[in-house]
C-alpha positions as protocol buffer text, in pm:
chain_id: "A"
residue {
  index: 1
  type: UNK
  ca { x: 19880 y: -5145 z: 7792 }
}
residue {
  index: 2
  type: UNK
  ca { x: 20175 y: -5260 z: 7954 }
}
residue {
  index: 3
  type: UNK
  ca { x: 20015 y: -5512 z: 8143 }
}
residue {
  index: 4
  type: UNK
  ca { x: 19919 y: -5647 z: 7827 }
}
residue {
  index: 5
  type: UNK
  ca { x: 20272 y: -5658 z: 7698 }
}
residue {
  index: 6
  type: UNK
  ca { x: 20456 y: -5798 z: 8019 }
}
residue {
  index: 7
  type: UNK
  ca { x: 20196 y: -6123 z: 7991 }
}
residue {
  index: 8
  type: UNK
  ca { x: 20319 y: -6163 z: 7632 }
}
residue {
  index: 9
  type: UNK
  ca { x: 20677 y: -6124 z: 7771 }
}
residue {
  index: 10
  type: UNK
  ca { x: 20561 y: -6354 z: 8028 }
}
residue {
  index: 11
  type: UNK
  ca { x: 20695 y: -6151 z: 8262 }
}
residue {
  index: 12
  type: UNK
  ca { x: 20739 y: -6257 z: 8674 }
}
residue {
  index: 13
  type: UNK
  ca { x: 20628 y: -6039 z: 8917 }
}
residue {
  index: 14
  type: UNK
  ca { x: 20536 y: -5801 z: 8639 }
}
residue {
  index: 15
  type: UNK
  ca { x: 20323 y: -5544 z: 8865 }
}
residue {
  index: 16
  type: UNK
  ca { x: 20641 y: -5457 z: 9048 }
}
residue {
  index: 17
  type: UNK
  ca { x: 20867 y: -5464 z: 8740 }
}
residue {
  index: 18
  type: UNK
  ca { x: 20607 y: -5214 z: 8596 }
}
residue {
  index: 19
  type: UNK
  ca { x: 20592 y: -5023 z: 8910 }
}
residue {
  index: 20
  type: UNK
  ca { x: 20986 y: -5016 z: 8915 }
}
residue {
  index: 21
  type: UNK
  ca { x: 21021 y: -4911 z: 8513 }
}
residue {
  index: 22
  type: UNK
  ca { x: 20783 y: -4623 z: 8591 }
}
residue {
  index: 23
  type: UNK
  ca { x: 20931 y: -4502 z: 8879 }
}
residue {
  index: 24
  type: UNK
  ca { x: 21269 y: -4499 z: 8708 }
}
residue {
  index: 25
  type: UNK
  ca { x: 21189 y: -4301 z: 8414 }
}
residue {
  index: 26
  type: UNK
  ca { x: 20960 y: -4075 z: 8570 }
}
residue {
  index: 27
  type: UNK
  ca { x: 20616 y: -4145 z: 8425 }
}
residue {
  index: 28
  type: UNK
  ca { x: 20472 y: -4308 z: 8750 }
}
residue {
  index: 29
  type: UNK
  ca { x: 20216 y: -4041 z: 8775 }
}
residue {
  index: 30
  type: UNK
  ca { x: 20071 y: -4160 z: 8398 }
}
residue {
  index: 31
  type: UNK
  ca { x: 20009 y: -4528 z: 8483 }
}
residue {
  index: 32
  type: UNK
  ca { x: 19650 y: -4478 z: 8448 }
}
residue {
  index: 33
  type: UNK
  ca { x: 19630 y: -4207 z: 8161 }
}
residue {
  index: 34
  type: UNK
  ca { x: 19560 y: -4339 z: 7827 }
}
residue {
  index: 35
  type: UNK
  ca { x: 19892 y: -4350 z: 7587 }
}
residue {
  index: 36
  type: UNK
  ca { x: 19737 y: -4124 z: 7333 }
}
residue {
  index: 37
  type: UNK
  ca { x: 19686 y: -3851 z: 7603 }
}
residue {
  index: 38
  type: UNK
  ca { x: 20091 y: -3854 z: 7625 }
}
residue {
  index: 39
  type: UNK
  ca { x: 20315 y: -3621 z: 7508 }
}
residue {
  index: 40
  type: UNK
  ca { x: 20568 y: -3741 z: 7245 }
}
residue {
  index: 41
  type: UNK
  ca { x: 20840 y: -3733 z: 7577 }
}
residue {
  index: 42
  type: UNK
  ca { x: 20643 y: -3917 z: 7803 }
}
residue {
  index: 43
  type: UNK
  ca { x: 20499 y: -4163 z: 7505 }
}
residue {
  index: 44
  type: UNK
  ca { x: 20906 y: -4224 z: 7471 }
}
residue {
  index: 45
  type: UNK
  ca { x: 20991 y: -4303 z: 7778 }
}
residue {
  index: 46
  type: UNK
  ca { x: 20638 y: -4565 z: 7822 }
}
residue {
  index: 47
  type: UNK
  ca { x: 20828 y: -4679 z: 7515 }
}
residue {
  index: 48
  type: UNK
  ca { x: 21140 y: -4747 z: 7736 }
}
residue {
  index: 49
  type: UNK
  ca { x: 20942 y: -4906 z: 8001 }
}
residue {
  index: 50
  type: UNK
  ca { x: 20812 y: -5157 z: 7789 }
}
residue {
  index: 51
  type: UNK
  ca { x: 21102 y: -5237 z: 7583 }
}
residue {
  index: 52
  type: UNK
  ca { x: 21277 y: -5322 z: 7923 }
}
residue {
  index: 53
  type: UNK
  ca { x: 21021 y: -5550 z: 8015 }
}
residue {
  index: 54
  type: UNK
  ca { x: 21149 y: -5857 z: 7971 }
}
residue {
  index: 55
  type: UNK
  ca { x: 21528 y: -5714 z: 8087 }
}
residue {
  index: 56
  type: UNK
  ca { x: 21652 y: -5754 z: 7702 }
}
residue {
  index: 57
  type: UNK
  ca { x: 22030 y: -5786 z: 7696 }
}
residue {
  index: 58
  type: UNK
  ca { x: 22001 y: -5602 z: 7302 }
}
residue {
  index: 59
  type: UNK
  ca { x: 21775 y: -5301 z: 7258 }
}
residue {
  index: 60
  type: UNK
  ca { x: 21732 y: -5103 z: 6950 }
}
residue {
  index: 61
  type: UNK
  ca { x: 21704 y: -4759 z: 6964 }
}
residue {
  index: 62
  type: UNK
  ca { x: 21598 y: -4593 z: 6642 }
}
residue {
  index: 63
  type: UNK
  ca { x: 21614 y: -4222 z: 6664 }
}
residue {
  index: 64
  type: UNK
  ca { x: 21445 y: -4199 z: 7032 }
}
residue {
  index: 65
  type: UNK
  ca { x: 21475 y: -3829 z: 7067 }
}
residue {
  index: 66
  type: UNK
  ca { x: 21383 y: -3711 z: 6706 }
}
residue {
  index: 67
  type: UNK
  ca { x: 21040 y: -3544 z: 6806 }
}
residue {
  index: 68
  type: UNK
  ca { x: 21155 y: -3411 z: 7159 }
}
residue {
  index: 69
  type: UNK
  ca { x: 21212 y: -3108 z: 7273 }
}
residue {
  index: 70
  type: UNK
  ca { x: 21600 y: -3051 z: 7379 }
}
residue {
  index: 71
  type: UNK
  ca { x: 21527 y: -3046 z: 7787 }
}
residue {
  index: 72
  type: UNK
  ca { x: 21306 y: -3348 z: 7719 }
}
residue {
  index: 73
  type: UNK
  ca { x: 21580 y: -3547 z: 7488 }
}
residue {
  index: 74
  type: UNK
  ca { x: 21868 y: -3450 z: 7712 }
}
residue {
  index: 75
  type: UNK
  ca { x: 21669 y: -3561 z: 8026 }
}
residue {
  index: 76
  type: UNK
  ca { x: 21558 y: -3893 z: 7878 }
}
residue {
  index: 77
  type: UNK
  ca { x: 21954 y: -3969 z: 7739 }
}
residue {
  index: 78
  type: UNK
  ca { x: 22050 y: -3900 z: 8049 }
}
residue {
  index: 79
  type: UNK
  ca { x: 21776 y: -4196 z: 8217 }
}
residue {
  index: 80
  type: UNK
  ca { x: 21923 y: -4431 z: 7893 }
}
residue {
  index: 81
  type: UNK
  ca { x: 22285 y: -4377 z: 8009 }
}
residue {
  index: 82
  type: UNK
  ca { x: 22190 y: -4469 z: 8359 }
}
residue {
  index: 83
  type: UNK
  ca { x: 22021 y: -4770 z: 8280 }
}
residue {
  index: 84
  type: UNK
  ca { x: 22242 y: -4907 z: 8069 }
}
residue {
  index: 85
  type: UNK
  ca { x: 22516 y: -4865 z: 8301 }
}
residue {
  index: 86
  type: UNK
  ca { x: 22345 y: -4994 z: 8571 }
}
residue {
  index: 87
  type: UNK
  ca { x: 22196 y: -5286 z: 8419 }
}
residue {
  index: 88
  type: UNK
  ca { x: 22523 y: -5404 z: 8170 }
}
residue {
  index: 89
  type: UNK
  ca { x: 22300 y: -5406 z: 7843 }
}
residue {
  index: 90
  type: UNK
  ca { x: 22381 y: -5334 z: 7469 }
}
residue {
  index: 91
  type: UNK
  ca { x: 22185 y: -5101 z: 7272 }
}
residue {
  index: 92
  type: UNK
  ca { x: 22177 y: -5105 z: 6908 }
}
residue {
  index: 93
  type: UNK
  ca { x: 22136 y: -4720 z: 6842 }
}
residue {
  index: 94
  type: UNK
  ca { x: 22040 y: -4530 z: 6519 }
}
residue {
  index: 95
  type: UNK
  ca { x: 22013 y: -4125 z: 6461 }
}
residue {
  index: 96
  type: UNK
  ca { x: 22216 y: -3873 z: 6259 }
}
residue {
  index: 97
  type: UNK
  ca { x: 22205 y: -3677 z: 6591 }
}
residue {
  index: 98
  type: UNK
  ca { x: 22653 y: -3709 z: 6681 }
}
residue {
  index: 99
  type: UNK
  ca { x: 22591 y: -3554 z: 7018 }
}
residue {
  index: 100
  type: UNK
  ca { x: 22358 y: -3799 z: 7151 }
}
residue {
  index: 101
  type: UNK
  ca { x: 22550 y: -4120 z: 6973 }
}
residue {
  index: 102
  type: UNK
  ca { x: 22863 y: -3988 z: 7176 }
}
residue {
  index: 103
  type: UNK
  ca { x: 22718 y: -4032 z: 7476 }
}
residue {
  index: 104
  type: UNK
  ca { x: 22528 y: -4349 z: 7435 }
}
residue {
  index: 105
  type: UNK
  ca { x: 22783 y: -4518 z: 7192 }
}
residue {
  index: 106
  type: UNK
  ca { x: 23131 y: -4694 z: 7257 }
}
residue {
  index: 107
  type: UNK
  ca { x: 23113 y: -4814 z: 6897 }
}
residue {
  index: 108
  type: UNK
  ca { x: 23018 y: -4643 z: 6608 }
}
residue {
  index: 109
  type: UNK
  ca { x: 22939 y: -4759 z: 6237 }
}
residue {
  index: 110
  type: UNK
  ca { x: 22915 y: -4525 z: 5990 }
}
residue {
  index: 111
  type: UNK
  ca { x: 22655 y: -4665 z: 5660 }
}
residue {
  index: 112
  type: UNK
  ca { x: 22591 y: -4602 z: 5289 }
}
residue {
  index: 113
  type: UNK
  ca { x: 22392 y: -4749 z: 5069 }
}
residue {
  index: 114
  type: UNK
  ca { x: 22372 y: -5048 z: 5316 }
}
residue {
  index: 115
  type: UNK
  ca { x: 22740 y: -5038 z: 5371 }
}
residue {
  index: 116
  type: UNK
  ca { x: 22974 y: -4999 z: 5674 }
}
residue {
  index: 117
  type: UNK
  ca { x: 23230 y: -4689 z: 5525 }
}
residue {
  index: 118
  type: UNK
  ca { x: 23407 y: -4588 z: 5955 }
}
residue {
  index: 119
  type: UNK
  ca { x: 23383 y: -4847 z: 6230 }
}
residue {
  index: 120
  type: UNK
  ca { x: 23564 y: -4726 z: 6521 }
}
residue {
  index: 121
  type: UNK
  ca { x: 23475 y: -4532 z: 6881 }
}
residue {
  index: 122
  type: UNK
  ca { x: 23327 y: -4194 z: 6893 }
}
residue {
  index: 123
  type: UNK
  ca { x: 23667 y: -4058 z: 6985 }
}
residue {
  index: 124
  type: UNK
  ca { x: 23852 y: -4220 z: 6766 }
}
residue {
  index: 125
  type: UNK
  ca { x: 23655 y: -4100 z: 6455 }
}
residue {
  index: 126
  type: UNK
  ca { x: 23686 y: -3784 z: 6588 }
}
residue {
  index: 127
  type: UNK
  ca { x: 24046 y: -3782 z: 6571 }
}
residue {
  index: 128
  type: UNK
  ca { x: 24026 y: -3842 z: 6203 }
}
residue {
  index: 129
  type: UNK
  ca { x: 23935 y: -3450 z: 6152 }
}
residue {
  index: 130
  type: UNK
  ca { x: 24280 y: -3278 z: 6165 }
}
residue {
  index: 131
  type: UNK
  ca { x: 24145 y: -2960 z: 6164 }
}
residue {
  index: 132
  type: UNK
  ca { x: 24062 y: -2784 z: 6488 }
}
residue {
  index: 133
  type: UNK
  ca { x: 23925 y: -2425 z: 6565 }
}
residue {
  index: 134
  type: UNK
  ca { x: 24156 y: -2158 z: 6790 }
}
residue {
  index: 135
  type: UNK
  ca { x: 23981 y: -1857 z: 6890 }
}
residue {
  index: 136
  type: UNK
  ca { x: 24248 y: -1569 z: 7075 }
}
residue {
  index: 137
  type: UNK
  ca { x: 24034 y: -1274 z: 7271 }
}
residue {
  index: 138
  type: UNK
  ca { x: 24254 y: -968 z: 7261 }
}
residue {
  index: 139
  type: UNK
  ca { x: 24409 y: -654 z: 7327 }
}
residue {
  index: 140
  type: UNK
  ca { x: 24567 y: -346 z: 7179 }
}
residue {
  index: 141
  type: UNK
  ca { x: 24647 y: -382 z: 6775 }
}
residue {
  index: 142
  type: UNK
  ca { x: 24604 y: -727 z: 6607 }
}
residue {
  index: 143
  type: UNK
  ca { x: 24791 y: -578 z: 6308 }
}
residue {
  index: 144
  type: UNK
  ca { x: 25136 y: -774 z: 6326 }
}
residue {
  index: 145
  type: UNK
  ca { x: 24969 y: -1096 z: 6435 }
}
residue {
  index: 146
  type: UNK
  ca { x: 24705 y: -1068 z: 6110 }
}
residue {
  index: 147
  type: UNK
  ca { x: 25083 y: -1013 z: 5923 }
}
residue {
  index: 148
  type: UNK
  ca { x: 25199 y: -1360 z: 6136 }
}
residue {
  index: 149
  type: UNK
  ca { x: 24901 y: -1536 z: 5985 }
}
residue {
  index: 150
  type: UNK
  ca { x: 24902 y: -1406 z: 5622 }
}
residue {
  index: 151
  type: UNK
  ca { x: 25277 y: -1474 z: 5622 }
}
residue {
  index: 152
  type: UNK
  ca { x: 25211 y: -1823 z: 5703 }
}
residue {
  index: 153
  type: UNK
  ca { x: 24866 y: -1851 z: 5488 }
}
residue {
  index: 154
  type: UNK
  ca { x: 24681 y: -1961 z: 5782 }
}
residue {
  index: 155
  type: UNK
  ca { x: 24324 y: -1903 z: 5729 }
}
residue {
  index: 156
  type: UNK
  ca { x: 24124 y: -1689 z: 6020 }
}
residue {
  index: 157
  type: UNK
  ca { x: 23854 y: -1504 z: 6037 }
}
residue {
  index: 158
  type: UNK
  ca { x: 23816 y: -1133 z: 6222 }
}
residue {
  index: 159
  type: UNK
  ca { x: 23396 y: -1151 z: 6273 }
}
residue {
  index: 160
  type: UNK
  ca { x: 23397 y: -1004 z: 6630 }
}
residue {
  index: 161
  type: UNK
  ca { x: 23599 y: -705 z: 6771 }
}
residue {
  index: 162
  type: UNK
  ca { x: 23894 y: -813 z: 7017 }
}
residue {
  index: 163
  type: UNK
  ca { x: 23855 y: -1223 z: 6861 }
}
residue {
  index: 164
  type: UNK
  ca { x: 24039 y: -1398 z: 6611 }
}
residue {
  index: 165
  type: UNK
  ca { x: 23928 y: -1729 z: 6519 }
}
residue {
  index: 166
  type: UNK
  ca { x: 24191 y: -1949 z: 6383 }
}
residue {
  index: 167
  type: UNK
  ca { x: 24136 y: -2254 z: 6150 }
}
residue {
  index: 168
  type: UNK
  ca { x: 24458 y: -2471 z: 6134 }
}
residue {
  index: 169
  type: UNK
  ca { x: 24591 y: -2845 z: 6209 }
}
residue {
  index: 170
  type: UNK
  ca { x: 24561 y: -2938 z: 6589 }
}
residue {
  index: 171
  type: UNK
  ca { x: 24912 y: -3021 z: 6636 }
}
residue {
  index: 172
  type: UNK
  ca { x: 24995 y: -2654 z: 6479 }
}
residue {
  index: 173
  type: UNK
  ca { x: 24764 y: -2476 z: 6782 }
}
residue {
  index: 174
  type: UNK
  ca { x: 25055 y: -2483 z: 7006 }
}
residue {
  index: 175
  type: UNK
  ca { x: 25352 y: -2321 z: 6769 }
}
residue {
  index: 176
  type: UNK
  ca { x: 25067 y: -2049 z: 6654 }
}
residue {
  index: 177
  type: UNK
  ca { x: 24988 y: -1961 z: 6997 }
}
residue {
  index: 178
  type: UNK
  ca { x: 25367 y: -1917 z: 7094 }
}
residue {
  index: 179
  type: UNK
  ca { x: 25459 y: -1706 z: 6705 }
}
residue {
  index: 180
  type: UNK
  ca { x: 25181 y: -1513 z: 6788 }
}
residue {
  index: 181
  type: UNK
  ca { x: 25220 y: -1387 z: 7185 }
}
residue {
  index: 182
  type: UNK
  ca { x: 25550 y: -1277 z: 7002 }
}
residue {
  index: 183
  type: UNK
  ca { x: 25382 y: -1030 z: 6793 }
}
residue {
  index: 184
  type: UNK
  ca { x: 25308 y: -849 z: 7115 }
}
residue {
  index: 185
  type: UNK
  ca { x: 24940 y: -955 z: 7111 }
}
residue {
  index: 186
  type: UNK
  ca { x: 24799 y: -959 z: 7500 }
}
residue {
  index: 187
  type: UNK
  ca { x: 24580 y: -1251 z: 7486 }
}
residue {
  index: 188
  type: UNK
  ca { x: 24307 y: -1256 z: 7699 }
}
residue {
  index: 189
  type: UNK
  ca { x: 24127 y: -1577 z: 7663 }
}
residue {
  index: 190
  type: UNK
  ca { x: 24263 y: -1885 z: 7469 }
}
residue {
  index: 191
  type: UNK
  ca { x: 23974 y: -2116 z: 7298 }
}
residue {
  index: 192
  type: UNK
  ca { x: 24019 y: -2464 z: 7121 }
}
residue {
  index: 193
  type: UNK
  ca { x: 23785 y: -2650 z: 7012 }
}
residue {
  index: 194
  type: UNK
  ca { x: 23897 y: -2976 z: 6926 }
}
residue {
  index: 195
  type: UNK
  ca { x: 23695 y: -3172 z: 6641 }
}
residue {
  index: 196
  type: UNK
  ca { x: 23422 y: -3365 z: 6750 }
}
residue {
  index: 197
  type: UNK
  ca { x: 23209 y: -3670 z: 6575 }
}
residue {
  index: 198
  type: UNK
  ca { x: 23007 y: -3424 z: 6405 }
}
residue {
  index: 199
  type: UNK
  ca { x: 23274 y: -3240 z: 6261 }
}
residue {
  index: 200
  type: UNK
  ca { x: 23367 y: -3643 z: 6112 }
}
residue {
  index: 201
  type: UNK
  ca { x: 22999 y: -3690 z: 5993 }
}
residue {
  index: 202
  type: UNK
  ca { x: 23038 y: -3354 z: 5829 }
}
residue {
  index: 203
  type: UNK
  ca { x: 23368 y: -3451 z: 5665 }
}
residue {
  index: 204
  type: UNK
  ca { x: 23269 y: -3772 z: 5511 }
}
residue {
  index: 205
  type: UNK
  ca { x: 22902 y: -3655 z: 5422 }
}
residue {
  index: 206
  type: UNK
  ca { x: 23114 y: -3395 z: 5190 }
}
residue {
  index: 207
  type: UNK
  ca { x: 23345 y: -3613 z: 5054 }
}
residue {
  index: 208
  type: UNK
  ca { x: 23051 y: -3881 z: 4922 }
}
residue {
  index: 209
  type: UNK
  ca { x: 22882 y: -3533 z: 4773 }
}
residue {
  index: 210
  type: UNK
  ca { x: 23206 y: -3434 z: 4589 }
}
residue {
  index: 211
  type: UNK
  ca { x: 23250 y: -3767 z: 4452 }
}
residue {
  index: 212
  type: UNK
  ca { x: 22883 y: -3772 z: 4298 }
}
């Protein structure tokens, strides 16, 4: 099979650029089982081997880990990442998966209806969500901090004993942290979790259904 495809590539040497693709993405051992016999990880990363080929300077990627288990998808992102460092190429990359187009992607484009709505970096679109998450693990009585909060109509939530989880505008995290250890709330563990490029796909996938 991919003999077949590095002589339509016209590919030099292609035995030891086959050998070396293989090698690198971990499905020597299946040279000589038939593709169908595959499963869908190893079938993706045969996939990779004969995309690279030729040594493309463009590949396109169109949702690569969709039918892969999480161990299998992380481990294969992880060989994409590699390569593509290694080797200086650009890869054209499509899934609604934020995680993985984080790590693969400097450049993001955001499409509806065949248009481009965000263009930016991962981290930049991220930065667009204002709203980050504070959770406080705790001691003794919560009761004048909850009175802090409501005072202030900050919106948290008081799910788990000993936790408060705190949603509020990043830049506010420090001054709420500072009202609150006033309150005489012992604080055992401070959490924030900053907004991410989910939490941006999320925002503007809510916005377009509000506006239908």
């Amino acid at each position: 099979n991919l003999q077949i495809y590095a002589r339509l590539y016209n590919t030099q040497g292609h035995k030891e650029k086959i050998h070396e693709l293989l090698t690198y993405f971990e499905v020597g051992d299946m040279k000589n089982k038939i593709y169908e016999d595959l499963s869908s990880g190893q079938k993706t990363r045969v996939n990779l081997v004969k995309s690279l080929l030729n040594e493309p300077e463009l590949i396109l990627m169109d949702e690569p880990t969709a039918s892969l288990d999480p161990d299998i998808a992380d481990k294969t992102l992880s060989l994409i990442e590699n390569w593509k460092k290694e080797k200086n190429i650009s890869i054209l990359y499509t899934s609604h998966n934020m995680q993985e187009v984080t790590r693969i992607c400097d450049d993001v484009l955001f499409l509806s209806n065949g248009a481009i709505i965000e263009h930016d970096t991962p981290q930049n679109l991220a930065r667009k969500v204002t709203k980050a998450e504070l959770i406080l693990t705790y001691e003794k009585d919560p009761k004048l901090a909850f009175e802090y909060l409501q005072t202030r109509t900050i919106p948290y939530e008081h799910k788990h004993p000993n936790q408060l989880t705190i949603q509020t505008q990043e830049a506010e995290i420090p001054r709420i942290i500072f009202d609150i250890s006033k309150t005489g709330l012992w604080m055992n563990d401070i959490t924030i979790n900053k907004p991410t490029l989910e939490d941006f796909f999320l925002q503007i996938s809510r916005k377009k259904n509000e506006a239908i």
